[in-house]
mmCIF file of C-alpha atoms in Angstrom:
data_model
loop_
_atom_site.group_PDB
_atom_site.id
_atom_site.type_symbol
_atom_site.label_atom_id
_atom_site.label_comp_id
_atom_site.label_asym_id
_atom_site.label_seq_id
_atom_site.Cartn_x
_atom_site.Cartn_y
_atom_site.Cartn_z
ATOM 1 C CA ASN A 1 -1.298 -4.528 27.779
ATOM 2 C CA ALA A 2 2.610 -3.127 28.571
ATOM 3 C CA GLY A 3 1.851 -0.667 26.244
ATOM 4 C CA VAL A 4 4.379 1.051 24.129
ATOM 5 C CA THR A 5 7.675 -0.512 25.033
ATOM 6 C CA GLN A 6 10.998 1.158 24.262
ATOM 7 C CA THR A 7 14.402 0.007 24.144
ATOM 8 C CA PRO A 8 17.232 0.957 25.645
ATOM 9 C CA LYS A 9 15.882 3.430 28.641
ATOM 10 C CA PHE A 10 19.276 6.060 28.577
ATOM 11 C CA ARG A 11 22.291 5.363 25.737
ATOM 12 C CA ILE A 12 25.410 7.273 25.089
ATOM 13 C CA LEU A 13 27.129 7.327 21.749
ATOM 14 C CA LYS A 14 29.877 8.689 20.617
ATOM 15 C CA ILE A 15 30.024 10.642 17.250
ATOM 16 C CA GLY A 16 29.990 8.450 13.595
ATOM 17 C CA GLN A 17 27.993 5.816 15.605
ATOM 18 C CA SER A 18 24.938 4.100 14.911
ATOM 19 C CA MET A 19 22.440 3.053 16.922
ATOM 20 C CA THR A 20 18.519 1.380 16.371
ATOM 21 C CA LEU A 21 16.299 2.821 18.962
ATOM 22 C CA GLN A 22 13.048 -0.243 19.500
ATOM 23 C CA CYS A 23 9.948 0.984 20.176
ATOM 24 C CA THR A 24 7.269 -2.198 20.337
ATOM 25 C CA GLN A 25 3.120 -1.940 20.810
ATOM 26 C CA ASP A 26 0.711 -4.487 22.019
ATOM 27 C CA MET A 27 -2.200 -2.326 21.180
ATOM 28 C CA ASN A 28 -2.717 -3.889 17.716
ATOM 29 C CA HIS A 29 -2.218 0.306 16.666
ATOM 30 C CA ASN A 30 -1.821 0.955 13.279
ATOM 31 C CA TYR A 31 -0.699 4.237 13.510
ATOM 32 C CA MET A 32 2.436 5.060 15.214
ATOM 33 C CA TYR A 33 5.349 7.969 15.249
ATOM 34 C CA TRP A 34 8.680 8.923 16.676
ATOM 35 C CA TYR A 35 9.486 11.784 18.255
ATOM 36 C CA ARG A 36 12.364 13.618 19.583
ATOM 37 C CA GLN A 37 12.110 15.993 22.147
ATOM 38 C CA ASP A 38 15.365 18.811 23.346
ATOM 39 C CA PRO A 39 15.671 19.658 26.675
ATOM 40 C CA GLY A 40 12.148 23.101 27.691
ATOM 41 C CA MET A 41 11.143 21.789 23.800
ATOM 42 C CA GLY A 42 7.513 20.174 22.413
ATOM 43 C CA LEU A 43 7.560 17.060 20.757
ATOM 44 C CA LYS A 44 9.124 17.198 16.812
ATOM 45 C CA LEU A 45 7.104 14.416 14.832
ATOM 46 C CA ILE A 46 10.580 12.834 13.269
ATOM 47 C CA TYR A 47 8.772 9.669 10.968
ATOM 48 C CA TYR A 48 5.788 7.560 11.428
ATOM 49 C CA SER A 49 3.792 5.044 9.753
ATOM 50 C CA VAL A 50 0.607 4.267 9.139
ATOM 51 C CA GLY A 51 0.608 0.560 8.613
ATOM 52 C CA ALA A 52 3.324 -1.959 8.268
ATOM 53 C CA GLY A 53 5.157 -1.467 4.900
ATOM 54 C CA ILE A 54 4.009 1.935 4.837
ATOM 55 C CA THR A 55 6.572 5.140 6.799
ATOM 56 C CA ASP A 56 6.670 8.361 5.629
ATOM 57 C CA LYS A 57 8.986 11.306 6.406
ATOM 58 C CA GLY A 58 7.443 13.913 10.376
ATOM 59 C CA GLU A 59 9.194 17.449 10.451
ATOM 60 C CA VAL A 60 13.107 16.489 11.278
ATOM 61 C CA PRO A 61 13.579 13.528 9.610
ATOM 62 C CA ASN A 62 17.264 14.271 8.456
ATOM 63 C CA GLY A 63 19.921 11.415 10.288
ATOM 64 C CA TYR A 64 17.774 8.912 10.783
ATOM 65 C CA ASN A 65 15.677 6.295 9.331
ATOM 66 C CA VAL A 66 12.743 3.585 10.273
ATOM 67 C CA SER A 67 10.832 0.736 9.191
ATOM 68 C CA ARG A 68 7.648 -1.339 9.701
ATOM 69 C CA SER A 69 7.644 -4.764 9.120
ATOM 70 C CA THR A 70 5.467 -5.568 11.990
ATOM 71 C CA THR A 71 2.622 -3.739 12.586
ATOM 72 C CA GLU A 72 3.841 -4.290 16.466
ATOM 73 C CA ASP A 73 6.820 -2.627 16.438
ATOM 74 C CA PHE A 74 8.978 0.678 14.326
ATOM 75 C CA PRO A 75 12.354 0.696 14.958
ATOM 76 C CA LEU A 76 14.530 3.685 14.445
ATOM 77 C CA ARG A 77 17.659 3.565 13.406
ATOM 78 C CA LEU A 78 20.884 6.345 13.454
ATOM 79 C CA GLU A 79 23.638 5.757 10.489
ATOM 80 C CA LEU A 80 26.340 8.265 11.841
ATOM 81 C CA ALA A 81 25.366 10.461 15.166
ATOM 82 C CA ALA A 82 26.116 13.514 15.656
ATOM 83 C CA PRO A 83 25.901 15.718 18.779
ATOM 84 C CA SER A 84 22.560 17.298 17.671
ATOM 85 C CA GLN A 85 20.874 13.784 17.677
ATOM 86 C CA THR A 86 21.406 14.921 21.453
ATOM 87 C CA SER A 87 17.703 14.061 23.229
ATOM 88 C CA VAL A 88 15.120 12.181 24.342
ATOM 89 C CA TYR A 89 13.507 10.038 21.563
ATOM 90 C CA PHE A 90 9.705 9.405 22.551
ATOM 91 C CA CYS A 91 7.441 6.650 20.303
ATOM 92 C CA ALA A 92 3.792 6.709 20.111
ATOM 93 C CA SER A 93 0.933 4.612 18.748
ATOM 94 C CA THR A 94 -2.686 4.787 17.826
ATOM 95 C CA ALA A 95 -5.219 3.069 16.975
ATOM 96 C CA TYR A 96 -7.543 5.546 13.590
ATOM 97 C CA SER A 97 -10.017 3.954 11.420
ATOM 98 C CA GLY A 98 -9.897 5.961 9.205
ATOM 99 C CA GLY A 99 -12.542 8.529 10.804
ATOM 100 C CA ALA A 100 -12.557 10.708 13.537
ATOM 101 C CA THR A 101 -9.083 10.789 14.884
ATOM 102 C CA ASP A 102 -7.323 9.460 17.680
ATOM 103 C CA THR A 103 -5.477 10.114 20.635
ATOM 104 C CA GLN A 104 -1.685 9.222 21.098
ATOM 105 C CA TYR A 105 0.067 6.710 23.648
ATOM 106 C CA PHE A 106 3.332 7.680 23.831
ATOM 107 C CA GLY A 107 6.121 5.105 26.015
ATOM 108 C CA PRO A 108 8.514 5.988 28.582
ATOM 109 C CA GLY A 109 11.156 6.959 25.794
ATOM 110 C CA THR A 110 15.071 6.736 25.313
ATOM 111 C CA ARG A 111 17.209 9.532 26.378
ATOM 112 C CA LEU A 112 20.473 9.693 24.380
ATOM 113 C CA THR A 113 23.491 11.547 24.318
ATOM 114 C CA VAL A 114 26.309 11.929 21.561
ATOM 115 C CA LEU A 115 29.980 12.805 22.594
ATOM 116 C CA GLY B 1 5.011 27.341 9.525
ATOM 117 C CA GLU B 2 1.987 27.414 11.724
ATOM 118 C CA SER B 3 2.249 25.939 15.208
ATOM 119 C CA VAL B 4 0.751 26.246 18.759
ATOM 120 C CA GLY B 5 1.736 28.031 21.402
ATOM 121 C CA LEU B 6 1.766 28.401 25.376
ATOM 122 C CA HIS B 7 0.913 31.973 26.917
ATOM 123 C CA LEU B 8 3.129 30.940 29.922
ATOM 124 C CA PRO B 9 6.530 28.643 30.093
ATOM 125 C CA THR B 10 5.519 28.150 34.230
ATOM 126 C CA LEU B 11 2.436 28.299 36.908
ATOM 127 C CA SER B 12 2.743 28.273 40.116
ATOM 128 C CA VAL B 13 -0.408 27.607 41.981
ATOM 129 C CA GLN B 14 -1.111 27.003 46.128
ATOM 130 C CA GLU B 15 -2.343 23.330 46.795
ATOM 131 C CA GLY B 16 -6.130 23.259 46.270
ATOM 132 C CA ASP B 17 -6.155 26.012 43.831
ATOM 133 C CA ASN B 18 -8.049 26.122 40.308
ATOM 134 C CA SER B 19 -4.764 26.093 37.622
ATOM 135 C CA ILE B 20 -5.539 27.015 34.327
ATOM 136 C CA ILE B 21 -3.103 26.693 31.343
ATOM 137 C CA ASN B 22 -4.013 28.146 28.434
ATOM 138 C CA CYS B 23 -2.257 27.725 23.818
ATOM 139 C CA ALA B 24 -2.770 29.589 21.639
ATOM 140 C CA TYR B 25 -3.803 28.297 17.961
ATOM 141 C CA SER B 26 -2.751 29.754 14.408
ATOM 142 C CA ASN B 27 -4.020 27.167 12.420
ATOM 143 C CA SER B 28 -8.043 27.899 11.951
ATOM 144 C CA ALA B 29 -7.943 23.922 10.273
ATOM 145 C CA SER B 30 -7.591 22.633 13.365
ATOM 146 C CA ASP B 31 -10.064 19.644 14.137
ATOM 147 C CA TYR B 32 -8.773 18.209 17.034
ATOM 148 C CA PHE B 33 -6.676 19.181 20.458
ATOM 149 C CA ILE B 34 -4.755 17.675 23.137
ATOM 150 C CA TRP B 35 -3.348 17.797 26.508
ATOM 151 C CA TYR B 36 -1.161 15.776 27.575
ATOM 152 C CA LYS B 37 0.841 15.904 30.975
ATOM 153 C CA GLN B 38 4.217 14.818 31.632
ATOM 154 C CA GLU B 39 6.376 14.111 34.169
ATOM 155 C CA SER B 40 10.139 14.213 35.212
ATOM 156 C CA GLY B 41 11.439 11.219 32.837
ATOM 157 C CA LYS B 42 8.331 9.882 31.730
ATOM 158 C CA GLY B 43 6.746 10.298 28.670
ATOM 159 C CA PRO B 44 3.063 12.343 28.282
ATOM 160 C CA GLN B 45 0.752 10.993 29.584
ATOM 161 C CA PHE B 46 -3.068 11.616 27.347
ATOM 162 C CA ILE B 47 -5.671 13.901 30.083
ATOM 163 C CA ILE B 48 -8.179 14.838 27.930
ATOM 164 C CA ASP B 49 -8.942 15.774 23.996
ATOM 165 C CA ILE B 50 -11.326 18.023 22.352
ATOM 166 C CA ARG B 51 -12.680 18.117 18.636
ATOM 167 C CA SER B 52 -13.126 21.161 16.978
ATOM 168 C CA ASN B 53 -17.164 20.764 17.077
ATOM 169 C CA MET B 54 -17.559 21.094 20.692
ATOM 170 C CA ASP B 55 -16.104 24.362 23.116
ATOM 171 C CA LYS B 56 -16.090 22.759 26.616
ATOM 172 C CA ARG B 57 -15.788 18.545 27.860
ATOM 173 C CA GLN B 58 -15.026 17.940 31.229
ATOM 174 C CA GLY B 59 -12.764 15.126 33.092
ATOM 175 C CA GLN B 60 -12.502 14.429 36.325
ATOM 176 C CA ARG B 61 -11.030 16.934 37.522
ATOM 177 C CA VAL B 62 -9.912 18.618 34.585
ATOM 178 C CA THR B 63 -12.105 21.007 32.376
ATOM 179 C CA VAL B 64 -10.747 21.686 28.491
ATOM 180 C CA LEU B 65 -12.447 25.184 27.351
ATOM 181 C CA LEU B 66 -12.152 25.974 23.370
ATOM 182 C CA ASN B 67 -12.561 29.457 21.632
ATOM 183 C CA LYS B 68 -12.295 28.944 17.574
ATOM 184 C CA THR B 69 -12.958 33.205 17.635
ATOM 185 C CA VAL B 70 -9.817 33.400 18.573
ATOM 186 C CA LYS B 71 -7.524 30.437 18.468
ATOM 187 C CA HIS B 72 -8.042 29.643 21.940
ATOM 188 C CA LEU B 73 -7.620 26.330 24.637
ATOM 189 C CA SER B 74 -7.503 25.952 27.859
ATOM 190 C CA LEU B 75 -7.142 23.516 30.477
ATOM 191 C CA GLN B 76 -8.197 23.391 33.836
ATOM 192 C CA ILE B 77 -6.928 22.164 36.523
ATOM 193 C CA ALA B 78 -9.961 21.768 39.984
ATOM 194 C CA ALA B 79 -8.576 21.703 43.167
ATOM 195 C CA THR B 80 -5.104 21.478 41.879
ATOM 196 C CA GLN B 81 -2.808 19.418 43.513
ATOM 197 C CA PRO B 82 0.959 17.830 43.879
ATOM 198 C CA GLY B 83 1.135 15.049 42.018
ATOM 199 C CA ASP B 84 -0.340 17.247 39.615
ATOM 200 C CA SER B 85 2.850 19.121 38.873
ATOM 201 C CA ALA B 86 4.365 18.548 35.783
ATOM 202 C CA VAL B 87 4.141 19.909 31.741
ATOM 203 C CA TYR B 88 1.754 20.061 30.327
ATOM 204 C CA PHE B 89 1.716 20.527 26.379
ATOM 205 C CA CYS B 90 -1.676 21.056 24.167
ATOM 206 C CA ALA B 91 -1.220 19.735 20.858
ATOM 207 C CA GLU B 92 -3.483 20.128 18.117
ATOM 208 C CA ASN B 93 -4.156 18.136 14.479
ATOM 209 C CA PHE B 94 -5.071 20.229 11.442
ATOM 210 C CA GLY B 95 -5.824 16.959 8.920
ATOM 211 C CA GLY B 96 -3.723 15.815 6.418
ATOM 212 C CA GLY B 97 -2.895 12.115 6.747
ATOM 213 C CA GLY B 98 -1.190 10.136 9.353
ATOM 214 C CA ASN B 99 -3.228 11.717 12.008
ATOM 215 C CA LYS B 100 -0.247 13.655 13.238
ATOM 216 C CA LEU B 101 0.039 16.695 16.251
ATOM 217 C CA THR B 102 1.912 19.611 16.168
ATOM 218 C CA PHE B 103 2.739 20.321 19.965
ATOM 219 C CA GLY B 104 3.312 23.377 22.237
ATOM 220 C CA THR B 105 6.169 23.520 23.985
ATOM 221 C CA GLY B 106 4.572 23.496 27.166
ATOM 222 C CA THR B 107 4.342 24.636 30.556
ATOM 223 C CA GLN B 108 4.908 23.351 34.267
ATOM 224 C CA LEU B 109 2.893 23.328 36.514
ATOM 225 C CA LYS B 110 4.109 24.169 40.494
ATOM 226 C CA VAL B 111 2.192 23.284 43.179
ATOM 227 C CA GLU B 112 2.757 25.159 46.398
ATOM 228 C CA LEU B 113 1.935 23.271 49.608
#
């Protein structure tokens, strides 16, 4: 299994541009997450999904959108990039059966710079 | 809102010594805690977890201690190696939908030869 994969690894955007960060997992996990990590900080939850067709906001959702059309994919969309969105973005997934909480497994990250 | 915090931003240890990384949490409803290791340029990597009905759990060279009375979590690394140099995060899950985690800001562990 490749686990959680993210593309691209790096991207530079101009203010006002849009882009989609891709995330795919091959572990058949039902729960998926998007986080951002600013320099020297912990991770903050942007959006999450508990299954295909179901998404919900996290702590910092403004400026982002997500969709979950399949179990495997959970893309994150930036519509009008702003310098405040310069960060490292991590996707994560977990197999949650509704019982005990389970560990989230992370992808390698996408480093985004908005100039 | 309630958050997870760490006592020390940077910890330097000699190779071979034991390391202790501390974490304070404020949400008494948290029922699951995880320690992650993050190496430079990589995503967080799971180290060990513990549920609130336990006070200690051991892994390979790592031990997590949970003190619910003072809302304190610690990660002990035995015989610290250069490869242990990284940022360590604690995270908590205090229930609610989505299995969401709240992360602390992290502790940088530096292993000196």
